[in-house]
Amino acid sequence: MLCLSSTIFTFLALLAFAKGENCESPQFKITSYSTKDARLTAESAAQVEITVKCKNGKQPSTLYADINGQVVPCAQSAGSPGKYYLGVSAATHKQLAKGRTSVKLYDDDTYSTLRKTRTDDAAKAVKPFGEVDFYHPGASFGPWLPSEFIAVIGFGLVWWAAYRERSKILA
């Protein structure tokens, strides 16, 4: 009888634990870093840090991001619960548009609903877990003349002036 009651108790405890809770009224904080110099790289990239705070304290176990129709998983910070990281890259600087980029976020429940949809219209009807924007300032191609070139020209002018003065003194 003792074994049966402990088995039932264990089953009920596991059932209560497995039920879990969903994140209620999530709040998002975004920090982003992106490519700023187009002369040094061929591709544009952005790193987005997403901090999620829930009213009930329950954090989503996994977060998925939809950027321009492509859904990718977010990396979760092991040391800081509620922090997720998203990497965005584009083959050219023009593909990662300058300005605000909207990102739809999905937790496990909303992502499974999204995966079950068969058409684009049904996918648009799925309400995301949250939606955030990150700002990409765009890639700058820098000045027309690089500073190294100006330094070499300046050195050449100083050398030419010194050589000319030396020639006058020796003549």
PDB file of C-alpha atoms in Angstrom:
ATOM      1  CA  MET A   1       0.000   0.000   0.000  1.00  0.00           C
ATOM      2  CA  LEU A   2       2.903   2.315   0.805  1.00  0.00           C
ATOM      3  CA  CYS A   3       4.434   1.753  -2.621  1.00  0.00           C
ATOM      4  CA  LEU A   4       1.132   2.550  -4.375  1.00  0.00           C
ATOM      5  CA  SER A   5       0.614   5.797  -2.430  1.00  0.00           C
ATOM      6  CA  SER A   6       4.206   6.941  -3.063  1.00  0.00           C
ATOM      7  CA  THR A   7       3.797   6.150  -6.779  1.00  0.00           C
ATOM      8  CA  ILE A   8       0.583   8.169  -6.942  1.00  0.00           C
ATOM      9  CA  PHE A   9       2.184  11.050  -5.031  1.00  0.00           C
ATOM     10  CA  THR A  10       5.198  11.023  -7.379  1.00  0.00           C
ATOM     11  CA  PHE A  11       2.927  10.966 -10.427  1.00  0.00           C
ATOM     12  CA  LEU A  12       0.879  13.921  -9.153  1.00  0.00           C
ATOM     13  CA  ALA A  13       4.026  15.874  -8.291  1.00  0.00           C
ATOM     14  CA  LEU A  14       5.454  15.286 -11.768  1.00  0.00           C
ATOM     15  CA  LEU A  15       2.135  16.245 -13.351  1.00  0.00           C
ATOM     16  CA  ALA A  16       2.029  19.513 -11.391  1.00  0.00           C
ATOM     17  CA  PHE A  17       5.665  20.256 -12.278  1.00  0.00           C
ATOM     18  CA  ALA A  18       5.243  19.366 -15.963  1.00  0.00           C
ATOM     19  CA  LYS A  19       2.158  21.549 -16.337  1.00  0.00           C
ATOM     20  CA  GLY A  20       4.313  24.645 -15.940  1.00  0.00           C
ATOM     21  CA  GLU A  21       3.301  28.225 -16.354  1.00  0.00           C
ATOM     22  CA  ASN A  22       3.527  30.582 -19.256  1.00  0.00           C
ATOM     23  CA  CYS A  23       5.150  33.968 -19.112  1.00  0.00           C
ATOM     24  CA  GLU A  24       2.555  36.598 -18.295  1.00  0.00           C
ATOM     25  CA  SER A  25       2.783  40.153 -19.717  1.00  0.00           C
ATOM     26  CA  PRO A  26       6.373  39.998 -20.969  1.00  0.00           C
ATOM     27  CA  GLN A  27       8.475  43.146 -21.121  1.00  0.00           C
ATOM     28  CA  PHE A  28      11.427  43.343 -23.496  1.00  0.00           C
ATOM     29  CA  LYS A  29      14.648  45.311 -23.350  1.00  0.00           C
ATOM     30  CA  ILE A  30      16.836  45.412 -26.458  1.00  0.00           C
ATOM     31  CA  THR A  31      20.538  46.119 -26.872  1.00  0.00           C
ATOM     32  CA  SER A  32      22.030  45.808 -30.337  1.00  0.00           C
ATOM     33  CA  TYR A  33      25.436  46.050 -31.933  1.00  0.00           C
ATOM     34  CA  SER A  34      25.900  46.161 -35.690  1.00  0.00           C
ATOM     35  CA  THR A  35      28.395  46.627 -38.494  1.00  0.00           C
ATOM     36  CA  LYS A  36      29.232  50.278 -38.944  1.00  0.00           C
ATOM     37  CA  ASP A  37      32.228  50.291 -41.302  1.00  0.00           C
ATOM     38  CA  ALA A  38      31.621  48.876 -44.773  1.00  0.00           C
ATOM     39  CA  ARG A  39      35.265  49.224 -45.820  1.00  0.00           C
ATOM     40  CA  LEU A  40      36.418  46.547 -43.371  1.00  0.00           C
ATOM     41  CA  THR A  41      33.740  43.911 -44.058  1.00  0.00           C
ATOM     42  CA  ALA A  42      31.897  42.500 -47.031  1.00  0.00           C
ATOM     43  CA  GLU A  43      28.767  41.593 -45.032  1.00  0.00           C
ATOM     44  CA  SER A  44      26.544  43.409 -42.578  1.00  0.00           C
ATOM     45  CA  ALA A  45      25.871  41.791 -39.231  1.00  0.00           C
ATOM     46  CA  ALA A  46      24.006  42.644 -36.058  1.00  0.00           C
ATOM     47  CA  GLN A  47      23.990  41.106 -32.590  1.00  0.00           C
ATOM     48  CA  VAL A  48      20.779  41.658 -30.634  1.00  0.00           C
ATOM     49  CA  GLU A  49      20.555  41.050 -26.888  1.00  0.00           C
ATOM     50  CA  ILE A  50      16.967  40.546 -25.742  1.00  0.00           C
ATOM     51  CA  THR A  51      16.132  40.665 -22.033  1.00  0.00           C
ATOM     52  CA  VAL A  52      12.715  39.259 -21.134  1.00  0.00           C
ATOM     53  CA  LYS A  53      11.003  40.004 -17.828  1.00  0.00           C
ATOM     54  CA  CYS A  54       7.724  38.328 -17.024  1.00  0.00           C
ATOM     55  CA  LYS A  55       5.180  39.486 -14.483  1.00  0.00           C
ATOM     56  CA  ASN A  56       4.976  36.034 -12.861  1.00  0.00           C
ATOM     57  CA  GLY A  57       8.756  35.447 -12.981  1.00  0.00           C
ATOM     58  CA  LYS A  58       8.490  32.447 -15.344  1.00  0.00           C
ATOM     59  CA  GLN A  59      10.943  32.757 -18.261  1.00  0.00           C
ATOM     60  CA  PRO A  60      10.342  31.100 -21.626  1.00  0.00           C
ATOM     61  CA  SER A  61      12.587  28.066 -22.056  1.00  0.00           C
ATOM     62  CA  THR A  62      13.263  28.806 -25.724  1.00  0.00           C
ATOM     63  CA  LEU A  63      12.762  31.901 -27.823  1.00  0.00           C
ATOM     64  CA  TYR A  64      12.477  32.011 -31.611  1.00  0.00           C
ATOM     65  CA  ALA A  65      12.826  35.136 -33.745  1.00  0.00           C
ATOM     66  CA  ASP A  66      11.180  35.888 -37.077  1.00  0.00           C
ATOM     67  CA  ILE A  67      13.225  38.357 -39.108  1.00  0.00           C
ATOM     68  CA  ASN A  68      11.959  39.138 -42.605  1.00  0.00           C
ATOM     69  CA  GLY A  69      10.076  35.837 -42.759  1.00  0.00           C
ATOM     70  CA  GLN A  70      12.955  33.647 -41.577  1.00  0.00           C
ATOM     71  CA  VAL A  71      12.476  32.018 -38.149  1.00  0.00           C
ATOM     72  CA  VAL A  72      15.661  31.286 -36.197  1.00  0.00           C
ATOM     73  CA  PRO A  73      16.237  30.162 -32.591  1.00  0.00           C
ATOM     74  CA  CYS A  74      17.730  32.599 -30.105  1.00  0.00           C
ATOM     75  CA  ALA A  75      20.669  31.568 -27.930  1.00  0.00           C
ATOM     76  CA  GLN A  76      19.925  31.661 -24.218  1.00  0.00           C
ATOM     77  CA  SER A  77      22.402  32.981 -21.694  1.00  0.00           C
ATOM     78  CA  ALA A  78      23.476  30.307 -19.219  1.00  0.00           C
ATOM     79  CA  GLY A  79      24.509  32.802 -16.552  1.00  0.00           C
ATOM     80  CA  SER A  80      21.621  35.251 -16.811  1.00  0.00           C
ATOM     81  CA  PRO A  81      18.102  33.834 -17.004  1.00  0.00           C
ATOM     82  CA  GLY A  82      15.861  35.869 -19.262  1.00  0.00           C
ATOM     83  CA  LYS A  83      18.672  36.962 -21.608  1.00  0.00           C
ATOM     84  CA  TYR A  84      18.602  35.768 -25.190  1.00  0.00           C
ATOM     85  CA  TYR A  85      20.946  36.524 -28.081  1.00  0.00           C
ATOM     86  CA  LEU A  86      20.110  36.772 -31.748  1.00  0.00           C
ATOM     87  CA  GLY A  87      22.607  37.025 -34.583  1.00  0.00           C
ATOM     88  CA  VAL A  88      21.522  38.623 -37.852  1.00  0.00           C
ATOM     89  CA  SER A  89      23.653  38.716 -40.981  1.00  0.00           C
ATOM     90  CA  ALA A  90      23.230  39.737 -44.598  1.00  0.00           C
ATOM     91  CA  ALA A  91      25.346  38.938 -47.638  1.00  0.00           C
ATOM     92  CA  THR A  92      25.550  42.609 -48.636  1.00  0.00           C
ATOM     93  CA  HIS A  93      25.281  45.870 -46.762  1.00  0.00           C
ATOM     94  CA  LYS A  94      22.083  46.779 -48.621  1.00  0.00           C
ATOM     95  CA  GLN A  95      20.245  43.623 -47.499  1.00  0.00           C
ATOM     96  CA  LEU A  96      20.351  44.648 -43.835  1.00  0.00           C
ATOM     97  CA  ALA A  97      18.356  47.826 -44.159  1.00  0.00           C
ATOM     98  CA  LYS A  98      19.358  51.019 -42.412  1.00  0.00           C
ATOM     99  CA  GLY A  99      16.917  51.954 -39.665  1.00  0.00           C
ATOM    100  CA  ARG A 100      14.530  49.944 -37.535  1.00  0.00           C
ATOM    101  CA  THR A 101      14.053  46.239 -38.180  1.00  0.00           C
ATOM    102  CA  SER A 102      11.047  44.500 -36.666  1.00  0.00           C
ATOM    103  CA  VAL A 103      11.547  41.116 -34.991  1.00  0.00           C
ATOM    104  CA  LYS A 104       8.642  38.870 -33.990  1.00  0.00           C
ATOM    105  CA  LEU A 105       9.408  36.646 -31.006  1.00  0.00           C
ATOM    106  CA  TYR A 106       7.831  33.253 -30.371  1.00  0.00           C
ATOM    107  CA  ASP A 107       7.987  31.054 -27.283  1.00  0.00           C
ATOM    108  CA  ASP A 108       7.529  27.265 -27.446  1.00  0.00           C
ATOM    109  CA  ASP A 109       3.718  27.403 -27.561  1.00  0.00           C
ATOM    110  CA  THR A 110       3.382  30.099 -30.211  1.00  0.00           C
ATOM    111  CA  TYR A 111       6.218  28.589 -32.262  1.00  0.00           C
ATOM    112  CA  SER A 112       4.526  25.174 -32.337  1.00  0.00           C
ATOM    113  CA  THR A 113       1.322  26.902 -33.507  1.00  0.00           C
ATOM    114  CA  LEU A 114       3.312  28.711 -36.197  1.00  0.00           C
ATOM    115  CA  ARG A 115       4.897  25.441 -37.377  1.00  0.00           C
ATOM    116  CA  LYS A 116       1.487  23.788 -37.710  1.00  0.00           C
ATOM    117  CA  THR A 117       0.203  26.413 -40.137  1.00  0.00           C
ATOM    118  CA  ARG A 118       0.164  25.449 -43.801  1.00  0.00           C
ATOM    119  CA  THR A 119      -0.364  28.772 -45.570  1.00  0.00           C
ATOM    120  CA  ASP A 120       1.137  32.239 -45.327  1.00  0.00           C
ATOM    121  CA  ASP A 121      -2.232  33.718 -44.371  1.00  0.00           C
ATOM    122  CA  ALA A 122      -2.574  31.283 -41.471  1.00  0.00           C
ATOM    123  CA  ALA A 123       0.993  32.047 -40.371  1.00  0.00           C
ATOM    124  CA  LYS A 124       0.212  35.779 -40.328  1.00  0.00           C
ATOM    125  CA  ALA A 125      -2.765  35.077 -38.062  1.00  0.00           C
ATOM    126  CA  VAL A 126      -0.554  33.496 -35.363  1.00  0.00           C
ATOM    127  CA  LYS A 127      -0.056  36.042 -32.591  1.00  0.00           C
ATOM    128  CA  PRO A 128       3.619  36.239 -31.605  1.00  0.00           C
ATOM    129  CA  PHE A 129       4.833  36.059 -28.003  1.00  0.00           C
ATOM    130  CA  GLY A 130       6.181  39.577 -28.459  1.00  0.00           C
ATOM    131  CA  GLU A 131       7.533  41.991 -31.027  1.00  0.00           C
ATOM    132  CA  VAL A 132      10.625  44.180 -30.760  1.00  0.00           C
ATOM    133  CA  ASP A 133      12.572  46.528 -33.013  1.00  0.00           C
ATOM    134  CA  PHE A 134      16.310  47.004 -33.228  1.00  0.00           C
ATOM    135  CA  TYR A 135      18.113  49.873 -34.889  1.00  0.00           C
ATOM    136  CA  HIS A 136      20.852  49.398 -37.486  1.00  0.00           C
ATOM    137  CA  PRO A 137      22.583  52.712 -38.304  1.00  0.00           C
ATOM    138  CA  GLY A 138      23.727  51.419 -41.681  1.00  0.00           C
ATOM    139  CA  ALA A 139      27.229  50.764 -42.880  1.00  0.00           C
ATOM    140  CA  SER A 140      29.432  53.750 -43.618  1.00  0.00           C
ATOM    141  CA  PHE A 141      31.961  53.654 -46.407  1.00  0.00           C
ATOM    142  CA  GLY A 142      34.005  56.274 -44.610  1.00  0.00           C
ATOM    143  CA  PRO A 143      35.778  59.272 -46.086  1.00  0.00           C
ATOM    144  CA  TRP A 144      36.667  59.445 -49.796  1.00  0.00           C
ATOM    145  CA  LEU A 145      40.350  59.511 -48.953  1.00  0.00           C
ATOM    146  CA  PRO A 146      41.616  57.239 -46.207  1.00  0.00           C
ATOM    147  CA  SER A 147      43.685  58.814 -43.456  1.00  0.00           C
ATOM    148  CA  GLU A 148      46.722  56.693 -44.425  1.00  0.00           C
ATOM    149  CA  PHE A 149      46.732  58.232 -47.891  1.00  0.00           C
ATOM    150  CA  ILE A 150      46.566  61.749 -46.473  1.00  0.00           C
ATOM    151  CA  ALA A 151      49.429  60.915 -44.072  1.00  0.00           C
ATOM    152  CA  VAL A 152      51.609  59.655 -46.968  1.00  0.00           C
ATOM    153  CA  ILE A 153      50.862  62.794 -49.006  1.00  0.00           C
ATOM    154  CA  GLY A 154      51.716  64.968 -45.975  1.00  0.00           C
ATOM    155  CA  PHE A 155      54.980  63.078 -45.444  1.00  0.00           C
ATOM    156  CA  GLY A 156      55.826  63.493 -49.134  1.00  0.00           C
ATOM    157  CA  LEU A 157      55.206  67.250 -48.990  1.00  0.00           C
ATOM    158  CA  VAL A 158      57.358  67.652 -45.848  1.00  0.00           C
ATOM    159  CA  TRP A 159      60.152  65.567 -47.422  1.00  0.00           C
ATOM    160  CA  TRP A 160      59.946  67.572 -50.677  1.00  0.00           C
ATOM    161  CA  ALA A 161      60.090  70.917 -48.802  1.00  0.00           C
ATOM    162  CA  ALA A 162      63.035  69.757 -46.671  1.00  0.00           C
ATOM    163  CA  TYR A 163      64.934  68.417 -49.710  1.00  0.00           C
ATOM    164  CA  ARG A 164      64.319  71.663 -51.607  1.00  0.00           C
ATOM    165  CA  GLU A 165      65.619  73.776 -48.703  1.00  0.00           C
ATOM    166  CA  ARG A 166      68.626  71.483 -48.336  1.00  0.00           C
ATOM    167  CA  SER A 167      69.415  71.907 -52.038  1.00  0.00           C
ATOM    168  CA  LYS A 168      69.244  75.709 -51.688  1.00  0.00           C
ATOM    169  CA  ILE A 169      71.629  75.665 -48.718  1.00  0.00           C
ATOM    170  CA  LEU A 170      74.162  73.425 -50.456  1.00  0.00           C
ATOM    171  CA  ALA A 171      74.048  75.329 -53.743  1.00  0.00           C
TER     172      ALA A 171
END
